[in-house]
Coordinates of C-alpha atoms and ligand atoms in Angstrom, one line a residue:
M174 CA 76.7 -118.4 -167.9
S175 CA 78.9 -117.9 -171.0
D176 CA 81.5 -116.3 -168.7
R177 CA 81.4 -119.5 -166.6
R178 CA 81.7 -121.6 -169.7
A179 CA 84.8 -119.7 -170.7
L180 CA 86.4 -120.5 -167.4
L181 CA 86.3 -124.2 -168.2
R182 CA 89.2 -123.5 -170.5
T183 CA 91.4 -122.3 -167.6
L184 CA 91.0 -125.6 -165.7
P185 CA 94.5 -127.1 -165.5
S186 CA 95.0 -130.3 -167.5
I187 CA 95.5 -133.7 -165.7
D188 CA 99.0 -133.9 -167.0
R189 CA 100.0 -130.5 -165.7
L190 CA 98.5 -131.3 -162.3
L191 CA 100.3 -134.6 -162.1
S192 CA 103.6 -132.9 -162.7
T193 CA 103.2 -130.3 -159.9
P194 CA 105.8 -130.7 -157.1
L195 CA 103.1 -131.7 -154.6
L196 CA 101.7 -134.6 -156.7
T197 CA 105.1 -135.8 -158.0
E198 CA 106.2 -135.9 -154.4
L199 CA 103.1 -137.9 -153.5
E200 CA 104.0 -140.5 -156.1
Q201 CA 106.8 -141.6 -153.6
T202 CA 104.2 -142.9 -151.2
Q203 CA 100.9 -143.4 -153.1
P204 CA 100.1 -145.5 -156.1
H205 CA 100.0 -143.6 -159.4
I206 CA 96.5 -145.1 -160.2
L207 CA 95.0 -143.5 -157.1
I208 CA 96.6 -140.1 -157.8
R209 CA 95.4 -140.1 -161.4
A210 CA 91.9 -141.1 -160.3
A211 CA 91.8 -138.4 -157.6
A212 CA 92.9 -135.8 -160.2
Q213 CA 90.2 -136.9 -162.7
N214 CA 87.5 -136.8 -160.0
T215 CA 88.6 -133.4 -158.7
V216 CA 88.7 -131.8 -162.1
E217 CA 85.3 -133.3 -162.9
D218 CA 83.9 -131.8 -159.6
L219 CA 85.4 -128.4 -160.5
R220 CA 83.9 -128.5 -163.9
R221 CA 80.5 -129.2 -162.4
Q222 CA 81.0 -126.4 -159.9
I223 CA 81.9 -123.9 -162.6
L224 CA 78.8 -124.8 -164.6
D225 CA 76.5 -124.5 -161.6
D226 CA 75.2 -121.0 -161.5
Q227 CA 74.4 -121.3 -157.9
A228 CA 77.8 -122.4 -156.8
A229 CA 80.7 -120.1 -155.8
L230 CA 83.5 -120.0 -158.4
P231 CA 86.3 -122.3 -157.4
D232 CA 90.0 -121.4 -157.1
L233 CA 91.6 -122.7 -160.3
D234 CA 95.2 -122.0 -159.4
L235 CA 97.4 -125.0 -160.3
N236 CA 98.7 -125.4 -156.7
A237 CA 95.3 -124.9 -155.2
V238 CA 93.8 -127.7 -157.4
A239 CA 96.8 -129.9 -156.6
T240 CA 96.2 -129.5 -152.9
L241 CA 92.6 -130.6 -153.4
I242 CA 93.8 -133.6 -155.2
A243 CA 96.3 -134.5 -152.5
A244 CA 93.6 -134.4 -149.9
R245 CA 91.5 -136.6 -152.0
V246 CA 94.3 -139.2 -152.4
V247 CA 94.6 -139.4 -148.6
Q248 CA 90.9 -140.2 -148.4
M249 CA 91.1 -142.7 -151.2
A250 CA 94.1 -144.4 -149.6
K251 CA 92.2 -145.1 -146.4
P252 CA 91.1 -148.7 -146.0
S253 CA 87.3 -149.0 -146.6
L254 CA 86.7 -151.3 -143.7
R255 CA 88.2 -149.7 -140.6
K256 CA 88.0 -149.3 -136.9
V257 CA 85.1 -147.4 -135.4
I258 CA 84.7 -146.2 -131.8
N259 CA 81.3 -147.3 -130.6
V260 CA 79.8 -145.1 -127.8
T261 CA 76.2 -146.0 -128.6
G262 CA 75.8 -148.4 -125.6
T263 CA 74.5 -151.0 -128.0
L264 CA 76.7 -154.0 -127.4
L265 CA 75.9 -156.1 -130.5
H266 CA 75.5 -153.5 -133.2
T267 CA 75.1 -155.4 -136.4
N268 CA 76.2 -152.4 -138.5
L269 CA 79.3 -152.0 -136.3
G270 CA 80.4 -155.6 -136.6
R271 CA 78.6 -157.2 -133.6
A272 CA 80.9 -158.8 -131.0
P273 CA 84.4 -157.5 -130.4
L274 CA 86.7 -160.5 -129.9
C275 CA 88.6 -161.5 -126.8
K276 CA 92.4 -161.2 -126.8
E277 CA 92.8 -165.0 -126.9
A278 CA 90.7 -165.1 -130.1
L279 CA 92.8 -162.4 -131.7
Q280 CA 96.0 -164.3 -130.8
A281 CA 94.5 -167.5 -132.2
I282 CA 93.7 -165.8 -135.5
K283 CA 97.2 -164.4 -135.7
D284 CA 98.9 -167.8 -135.0
V285 CA 96.8 -169.6 -137.7
A286 CA 96.8 -166.8 -140.3
Q287 CA 100.6 -166.2 -140.3
G288 CA 101.5 -169.6 -141.6
Y289 CA 100.1 -173.1 -142.1
S290 CA 97.8 -175.0 -139.8
N291 CA 96.3 -178.4 -139.2
L292 CA 92.9 -177.1 -140.5
E293 CA 92.0 -180.3 -142.2
Y294 CA 95.0 -182.4 -141.2
D295 CA 95.0 -185.0 -138.5
L296 CA 98.4 -184.6 -136.8
D297 CA 98.1 -187.9 -134.8
E298 CA 97.4 -190.0 -137.9
G299 CA 99.3 -188.0 -140.5
K300 CA 96.3 -187.9 -142.8
R301 CA 93.3 -185.8 -143.9
G302 CA 91.1 -184.5 -141.1
K303 CA 87.9 -182.5 -140.8
R304 CA 87.8 -178.8 -140.0
F305 CA 84.8 -178.9 -137.6
T306 CA 86.6 -181.4 -135.2
H307 CA 88.5 -178.4 -133.8
V308 CA 85.4 -177.2 -132.0
E309 CA 83.0 -180.1 -131.9
E310 CA 84.1 -181.5 -128.6
L311 CA 84.1 -178.1 -127.0
I312 CA 80.6 -177.3 -128.2
C313 CA 79.3 -180.7 -127.0
K314 CA 80.9 -180.1 -123.6
L315 CA 79.4 -176.7 -123.2
T316 CA 75.9 -177.6 -124.4
G317 CA 75.4 -181.3 -123.7
G318 CA 74.9 -182.1 -127.4
E319 CA 76.1 -185.4 -128.9
A320 CA 77.6 -183.9 -132.0
A321 CA 78.2 -180.5 -133.5
T322 CA 79.3 -178.7 -136.7
V323 CA 79.8 -175.1 -137.6
V324 CA 79.2 -173.0 -140.7
N325 CA 79.6 -169.4 -141.9
N326 CA 76.7 -167.8 -139.9
N327 CA 73.4 -168.7 -138.3
A328 CA 71.3 -167.9 -141.3
G329 CA 73.4 -170.4 -143.2
A330 CA 73.0 -172.9 -140.3
V331 CA 69.2 -172.7 -140.5
M332 CA 69.2 -173.0 -144.2
L333 CA 71.5 -175.9 -144.3
A334 CA 69.6 -177.8 -141.5
L335 CA 66.3 -177.2 -143.3
A336 CA 67.6 -178.4 -146.7
A337 CA 69.3 -181.4 -145.2
L338 CA 66.4 -182.5 -143.0
A339 CA 63.3 -181.5 -145.0
G340 CA 64.4 -180.6 -148.5
G341 CA 61.6 -181.5 -151.0
R342 CA 59.2 -182.1 -148.1
S343 CA 57.5 -179.9 -145.6
A344 CA 58.1 -178.4 -142.2
L345 CA 55.7 -177.1 -139.6
V346 CA 56.2 -173.6 -138.1
S347 CA 54.0 -171.7 -135.6
R348 CA 52.5 -168.5 -137.2
G349 CA 53.8 -166.6 -134.2
E350 CA 57.4 -167.6 -135.2
L351 CA 57.4 -166.5 -138.8
I352 CA 59.9 -163.7 -138.1
E353 CA 62.1 -161.4 -140.0
I354 CA 65.5 -160.5 -138.6
G355 CA 67.6 -157.6 -139.8
G356 CA 65.6 -157.1 -143.0
S357 CA 67.0 -160.0 -144.9
F358 CA 66.5 -163.1 -142.8
R359 CA 62.9 -164.1 -143.1
I360 CA 61.8 -167.5 -142.1
P361 CA 59.4 -168.1 -145.1
D362 CA 62.0 -167.0 -147.6
I363 CA 64.7 -169.1 -146.0
M364 CA 62.4 -172.1 -146.1
A365 CA 61.6 -171.5 -149.8
A366 CA 65.3 -171.1 -150.6
S367 CA 66.0 -174.4 -148.8
G368 CA 63.4 -176.2 -150.9
V369 CA 61.1 -176.8 -147.9
D370 CA 57.4 -176.3 -148.0
L371 CA 56.2 -174.1 -145.1
V372 CA 53.2 -175.3 -143.3
E373 CA 51.9 -172.7 -140.9
V374 CA 50.2 -173.8 -137.7
G375 CA 48.3 -172.0 -135.0
T376 CA 47.7 -168.3 -134.9
T377 CA 49.9 -165.2 -134.4
N378 CA 49.5 -165.1 -130.6
K379 CA 48.5 -168.7 -129.7
T380 CA 49.7 -172.0 -131.0
H381 CA 48.8 -175.3 -129.3
L382 CA 50.1 -178.8 -129.4
K383 CA 47.0 -179.9 -131.2
D384 CA 47.7 -177.4 -134.0
Y385 CA 51.0 -179.2 -134.7
A386 CA 49.5 -182.6 -134.3
G387 CA 46.7 -181.8 -136.7
A388 CA 49.0 -180.6 -139.4
I389 CA 51.4 -183.6 -139.5
D390 CA 50.9 -185.7 -142.6
D391 CA 53.2 -187.9 -144.7
K392 CA 54.9 -185.0 -146.3
T393 CA 56.0 -183.6 -142.9
A394 CA 59.7 -184.0 -142.4
L395 CA 60.4 -181.6 -139.6
I396 CA 59.1 -179.3 -136.9
L397 CA 60.9 -175.9 -136.8
K398 CA 60.8 -173.7 -133.7
V399 CA 62.2 -170.2 -134.0
H400 CA 63.3 -168.0 -131.2
T401 CA 61.4 -164.7 -131.7
S402 CA 64.7 -162.8 -130.9
N403 CA 63.6 -159.3 -131.9
Y404 CA 60.0 -159.0 -130.9
R405 CA 57.5 -160.0 -128.3
I406 CA 53.8 -160.5 -128.4
L407 CA 52.3 -159.5 -125.1
G408 CA 48.9 -160.4 -123.6
F409 CA 47.2 -163.6 -124.3
T410 CA 49.9 -165.7 -125.8
E411 CA 50.8 -169.4 -126.0
A412 CA 53.5 -171.4 -127.5
V413 CA 54.3 -175.1 -127.1
A414 CA 57.1 -176.1 -124.8
G415 CA 60.1 -177.9 -126.3
E416 CA 59.4 -181.1 -124.4
K417 CA 55.9 -181.4 -125.8
L418 CA 57.0 -180.6 -129.3
A419 CA 59.8 -183.1 -129.2
E420 CA 57.5 -185.8 -127.8
L421 CA 55.0 -185.3 -130.6
A422 CA 57.7 -185.2 -133.3
H423 CA 59.3 -188.4 -132.1
Q424 CA 56.0 -190.2 -132.1
H425 CA 55.9 -189.5 -135.8
D426 CA 59.6 -190.2 -136.3
I427 CA 60.5 -186.7 -137.3
P428 CA 63.1 -184.3 -135.7
V429 CA 62.6 -180.9 -134.2
L430 CA 65.0 -178.1 -135.1
E431 CA 65.1 -174.9 -133.0
D432 CA 66.8 -171.7 -134.3
L433 CA 67.8 -170.1 -131.0
G434 CA 69.3 -166.9 -132.6
S435 CA 71.7 -165.7 -130.0
G436 CA 72.2 -169.0 -128.1
L437 CA 73.3 -168.5 -124.5
L438 CA 75.9 -170.8 -123.1
M439 CA 75.3 -169.5 -119.6
D440 CA 72.5 -168.0 -117.6
L441 CA 72.7 -164.2 -117.6
T442 CA 69.7 -163.3 -115.4
S443 CA 72.0 -162.3 -112.5
F444 CA 73.0 -159.3 -114.7
G445 CA 69.4 -158.1 -115.1
L446 CA 68.7 -159.8 -118.4
P447 CA 65.4 -161.5 -119.1
R448 CA 65.3 -165.3 -118.5
E449 CA 66.3 -167.1 -121.7
P450 CA 66.8 -170.9 -122.0
T451 CA 70.5 -171.8 -122.6
V452 CA 71.5 -174.1 -125.4
R453 CA 72.0 -176.9 -122.9
E454 CA 68.5 -176.4 -121.4
T455 CA 67.0 -176.4 -124.9
L456 CA 68.7 -179.6 -125.9
K457 CA 67.6 -181.2 -122.6
T458 CA 63.9 -180.8 -123.7
G459 CA 64.5 -183.4 -126.3
I460 CA 64.9 -181.0 -129.3
D461 CA 67.1 -182.8 -131.8
L462 CA 69.0 -179.9 -133.3
V463 CA 69.8 -176.3 -132.2
T464 CA 71.4 -173.5 -134.3
F465 CA 72.8 -170.2 -133.0
S466 CA 75.1 -167.4 -133.9
G467 CA 78.8 -167.1 -133.0
D468 CA 78.8 -163.3 -132.8
K469 CA 75.7 -162.5 -130.8
L470 CA 75.8 -163.1 -127.0
L471 CA 78.3 -165.8 -127.4
G472 CA 80.8 -163.0 -128.0
G473 CA 82.8 -164.7 -130.8
P474 CA 83.3 -164.3 -134.5
Q475 CA 80.5 -164.5 -137.1
A476 CA 79.6 -168.2 -137.3
G477 CA 76.6 -170.6 -137.3
I478 CA 76.8 -173.3 -134.7
I479 CA 74.7 -176.5 -135.1
V480 CA 74.5 -178.9 -132.2
G481 CA 72.3 -181.9 -131.4
N482 CA 71.8 -185.6 -132.0
R483 CA 74.5 -187.4 -133.9
D484 CA 72.4 -189.0 -136.6
V485 CA 70.8 -185.6 -137.4
I486 CA 74.1 -183.8 -137.4
D487 CA 75.5 -186.5 -139.8
K488 CA 72.8 -185.8 -142.3
V489 CA 73.4 -182.0 -142.0
R490 CA 77.2 -182.5 -142.6
K491 CA 76.6 -184.6 -145.7
H492 CA 74.4 -182.1 -147.5
P493 CA 76.2 -180.2 -150.4
I494 CA 75.2 -176.8 -148.9
A495 CA 77.5 -177.6 -145.9
R496 CA 80.5 -177.3 -148.2
A497 CA 79.2 -174.0 -149.7
L498 CA 78.8 -172.5 -146.3
R499 CA 82.0 -173.9 -144.7
I500 CA 83.6 -171.8 -142.0
D501 CA 86.9 -170.2 -142.7
K502 CA 90.1 -170.9 -140.7
L503 CA 90.4 -167.5 -139.1
T504 CA 86.8 -167.7 -137.9
L505 CA 87.4 -171.2 -136.7
A506 CA 90.5 -170.2 -134.7
A507 CA 88.6 -167.3 -133.1
L508 CA 85.6 -169.5 -132.3
E509 CA 87.7 -172.2 -130.7
A510 CA 89.5 -169.6 -128.5
T511 CA 86.3 -167.9 -127.5
L512 CA 84.5 -171.2 -126.7
R513 CA 87.5 -172.3 -124.6
Q514 CA 86.9 -169.4 -122.2
Y515 CA 83.5 -170.8 -121.4
L516 CA 85.0 -173.9 -119.9
D517 CA 85.5 -171.7 -116.8
P518 CA 82.4 -169.4 -116.6
Q519 CA 84.2 -166.8 -114.4
K520 CA 87.0 -166.6 -117.0
A521 CA 84.4 -166.1 -119.8
L522 CA 82.8 -163.2 -117.9
D523 CA 86.2 -161.6 -117.4
K524 CA 87.7 -162.2 -120.9
I525 CA 84.9 -162.1 -123.4
P526 CA 84.2 -158.4 -124.1
V527 CA 80.4 -158.7 -124.7
L528 CA 80.0 -160.6 -121.4
R529 CA 82.2 -158.1 -119.6
M530 CA 80.3 -155.1 -121.0
L531 CA 77.0 -156.8 -120.2
S532 CA 77.9 -157.4 -116.6
L533 CA 79.4 -154.0 -115.8
P534 CA 77.8 -152.7 -112.6
V535 CA 76.3 -149.2 -112.5
A536 CA 78.9 -148.1 -109.9
E537 CA 81.7 -149.0 -112.3
L538 CA 80.1 -147.1 -115.2
Q539 CA 79.7 -144.1 -112.9
Q540 CA 83.4 -144.3 -112.1
R541 CA 84.3 -144.5 -115.7
C542 CA 82.2 -141.4 -116.5
E543 CA 83.8 -139.5 -113.5
A544 CA 87.3 -140.4 -114.7
L545 CA 86.5 -139.5 -118.3
L546 CA 84.6 -136.2 -117.7
P547 CA 87.6 -134.0 -116.6
R548 CA 89.7 -135.4 -119.5
L549 CA 86.9 -134.6 -121.9
T550 CA 86.3 -131.1 -120.5
E551 CA 90.1 -130.5 -120.9
V552 CA 89.9 -131.2 -124.7
I553 CA 86.6 -129.5 -125.5
G554 CA 87.0 -126.5 -123.2
N555 CA 83.7 -124.7 -122.9
A556 CA 82.5 -125.5 -126.4
A557 CA 79.9 -127.9 -125.0
D558 CA 78.2 -128.6 -121.7
A559 CA 79.1 -132.1 -120.4
I560 CA 77.3 -133.8 -117.5
I561 CA 76.9 -137.4 -116.2
I562 CA 73.3 -138.7 -116.5
E563 CA 71.5 -142.0 -116.1
A564 CA 70.8 -143.9 -119.3
T565 CA 70.2 -147.5 -120.4
A566 CA 72.2 -149.5 -122.8
T567 CA 70.8 -152.2 -125.0
V568 CA 72.0 -155.6 -126.2
G569 CA 71.2 -155.1 -129.9
G570 CA 71.9 -157.5 -132.8
G571 CA 68.3 -158.6 -132.7
A572 CA 69.0 -160.2 -129.3
L573 CA 66.9 -159.5 -126.2
P574 CA 65.2 -156.4 -127.6
L575 CA 63.4 -155.6 -124.4
A576 CA 66.4 -155.9 -122.1
E577 CA 67.6 -152.6 -120.7
L578 CA 70.9 -152.3 -119.0
P579 CA 70.9 -149.5 -116.5
G580 CA 74.0 -147.3 -116.6
R581 CA 75.6 -143.9 -116.7
V582 CA 76.7 -141.8 -119.7
I583 CA 78.3 -138.5 -120.4
A584 CA 75.7 -136.2 -122.1
L585 CA 77.2 -133.5 -124.4
A586 CA 75.4 -130.4 -125.5
P587 CA 77.5 -128.4 -127.9
K588 CA 77.0 -124.6 -127.7
D589 CA 77.8 -123.4 -131.2
M590 CA 77.3 -126.5 -133.2
S591 CA 74.1 -128.5 -134.1
L592 CA 74.0 -132.1 -132.9
N593 CA 73.8 -133.1 -136.6
E594 CA 77.0 -131.3 -137.3
L595 CA 78.7 -132.9 -134.3
T596 CA 77.8 -136.4 -135.3
T597 CA 78.8 -135.8 -138.9
R598 CA 82.2 -134.5 -137.8
L599 CA 82.7 -137.4 -135.4
R600 CA 82.0 -139.8 -138.1
S601 CA 84.7 -138.2 -140.3
C602 CA 87.4 -138.6 -137.7
E603 CA 90.0 -141.3 -137.8
P604 CA 88.9 -143.6 -136.2
A605 CA 85.3 -142.5 -136.6
V606 CA 83.2 -142.1 -133.5
V607 CA 79.6 -143.3 -133.5
G608 CA 77.2 -142.4 -130.7
R609 CA 73.6 -141.8 -130.1
I610 CA 71.4 -138.7 -129.6
Q611 CA 68.8 -138.6 -127.0
D612 CA 66.8 -135.6 -125.6
D613 CA 68.9 -133.1 -127.6
K614 CA 72.2 -134.4 -126.2
F615 CA 75.0 -136.5 -127.7
L616 CA 75.5 -139.5 -125.3
I617 CA 78.8 -141.1 -124.7
D618 CA 78.2 -144.6 -123.1
P619 CA 81.3 -146.0 -121.5
R620 CA 79.9 -149.5 -121.6
T621 CA 80.8 -150.0 -125.2
L622 CA 84.0 -147.9 -125.0
S623 CA 87.1 -149.9 -124.1
S624 CA 89.6 -148.1 -121.9
D625 CA 92.2 -148.5 -124.7
D626 CA 89.9 -146.5 -127.0
E627 CA 89.2 -143.6 -124.7
V628 CA 92.2 -141.8 -126.2
F629 CA 90.7 -142.0 -129.7
L630 CA 87.4 -140.5 -128.4
L631 CA 89.2 -137.6 -126.8
Q632 CA 91.3 -137.0 -129.9
A633 CA 88.2 -137.0 -132.1
L634 CA 86.4 -134.6 -129.7
Q635 CA 89.4 -132.3 -129.6
Q636 CA 89.6 -132.2 -133.4
V637 CA 85.8 -131.6 -133.8
F638 CA 85.6 -128.8 -131.3
S639 CA 88.8 -127.1 -132.4
L640 CA 87.0 -126.8 -135.7
E641 CA 89.7 -128.7 -137.5
R642 CA 88.6 -130.9 -140.3
C643 CA 89.5 -134.4 -139.4
L644 CA 91.4 -135.9 -142.4
Ligands
PLP800 C1 70.3 -163.3 -135.6 C2 69.3 -164.4 -135.9 C3 69.5 -165.2 -137.1 C4 70.6 -164.8 -138.1 O1 71.8 -165.1 -137.5 P1 73.2 -164.6 -138.3 O2 74.3 -165.2 -137.4 O3 73.1 -163.1 -138.3 O4 73.2 -165.2 -139.6 C5 68.6 -166.2 -137.3 N1 67.7 -166.5 -136.5 C6 67.5 -165.8 -135.3 C7 66.3 -166.2 -134.4 C8 68.3 -164.8 -135.0 O5 68.1 -164.1 -133.8

């Protein structure tokens, strides 16, 4: 131990390290502050390694340490938020940023971001305008609503609508709909945060119209219906249809709000998805206000869309929380461009990545696998077995949890590497590759892999299997 302590004195000083040719050269391209931080962190790591009896003694040669520092600078200089190749087959992976945007949305962001825009400026009148007007008409056309507004995300939309319509009073919710989504969106908590008293009605599996009717009193300001996006109760269940709920609410002069979660603008049953009411169908039942996400099955940017009756929407817009949750101009540009595609449903299916991936036929996935397999074998050689197998993809993002999309994937079984090591190495590549493990194989699902990104996948696999460290 004392020998090891003595070694500490031979650790090069930060100043000596910073004046090595390697690091002075690096100053040309990297900020001094990063290089200094990397040097301090590296020396600190070496110090710890020396003092750890169990660890091998590090190389303390000046140039060897400078090389470690330079490698660290490269890591530190990488953007933190960066591109990832998703081969999991989960279309709307919340951890991977949900929906990829269509080209039209990307162009719209660029056009608006590069300079100034008419975000809140009415070009016809030459005076102040309102930002939601850029999408209101489109949303109404696509859903049959009278009026619409948009906020930062759907959790925000629900919170705002609750606060505006029932703040300081109470709202009825079926016990079967008191859901949690993604760990942080919990209906009882959102209601409390909106200043609305939650009145639970019915039971977990069955809620009848009379349960709602019996709970209405002079404090009741709203009936809330929540789409149970991420779970199902099977067996003897009962929920009250929108029409009945709307009729009851309107007899008492209160509105009904439905949080639809994903919010479909078109029917997707022809692609093997379970039947879900579209936003238009939901509004037709007489429900006053519907909220849904921009980045779930809609396939656009993160946003919360609120659509319904004009007087209810007016109240929502006037609430102070509306300002706090206002949508940003880049999101608005992407949302408008995405919504525009829906004016022609065929165009939407072709152009919006989520819809395109969702509607890919098995035969096309088989072809993608067949075309990819020889290219893949070329880069990995015989370091792994690779075969095409059947596998199902999922929608993800808390939407349609039970839907399974039949498809084909390439299953990789490395010979001299654990699957854990394979996934760790793939994650350290640039761009990182994220996939899934099933039955002791690493699956590559072409459904979520755009053709443009195939080259990145192959490059990562080549690096991983040629045992190079991906830096
Ligand atoms: C996803 C979801 C939300 C949250 O929407 P975000 O856009 O993620 O804020 C709220 N309610 C339901 C029913 C959902 O499915």
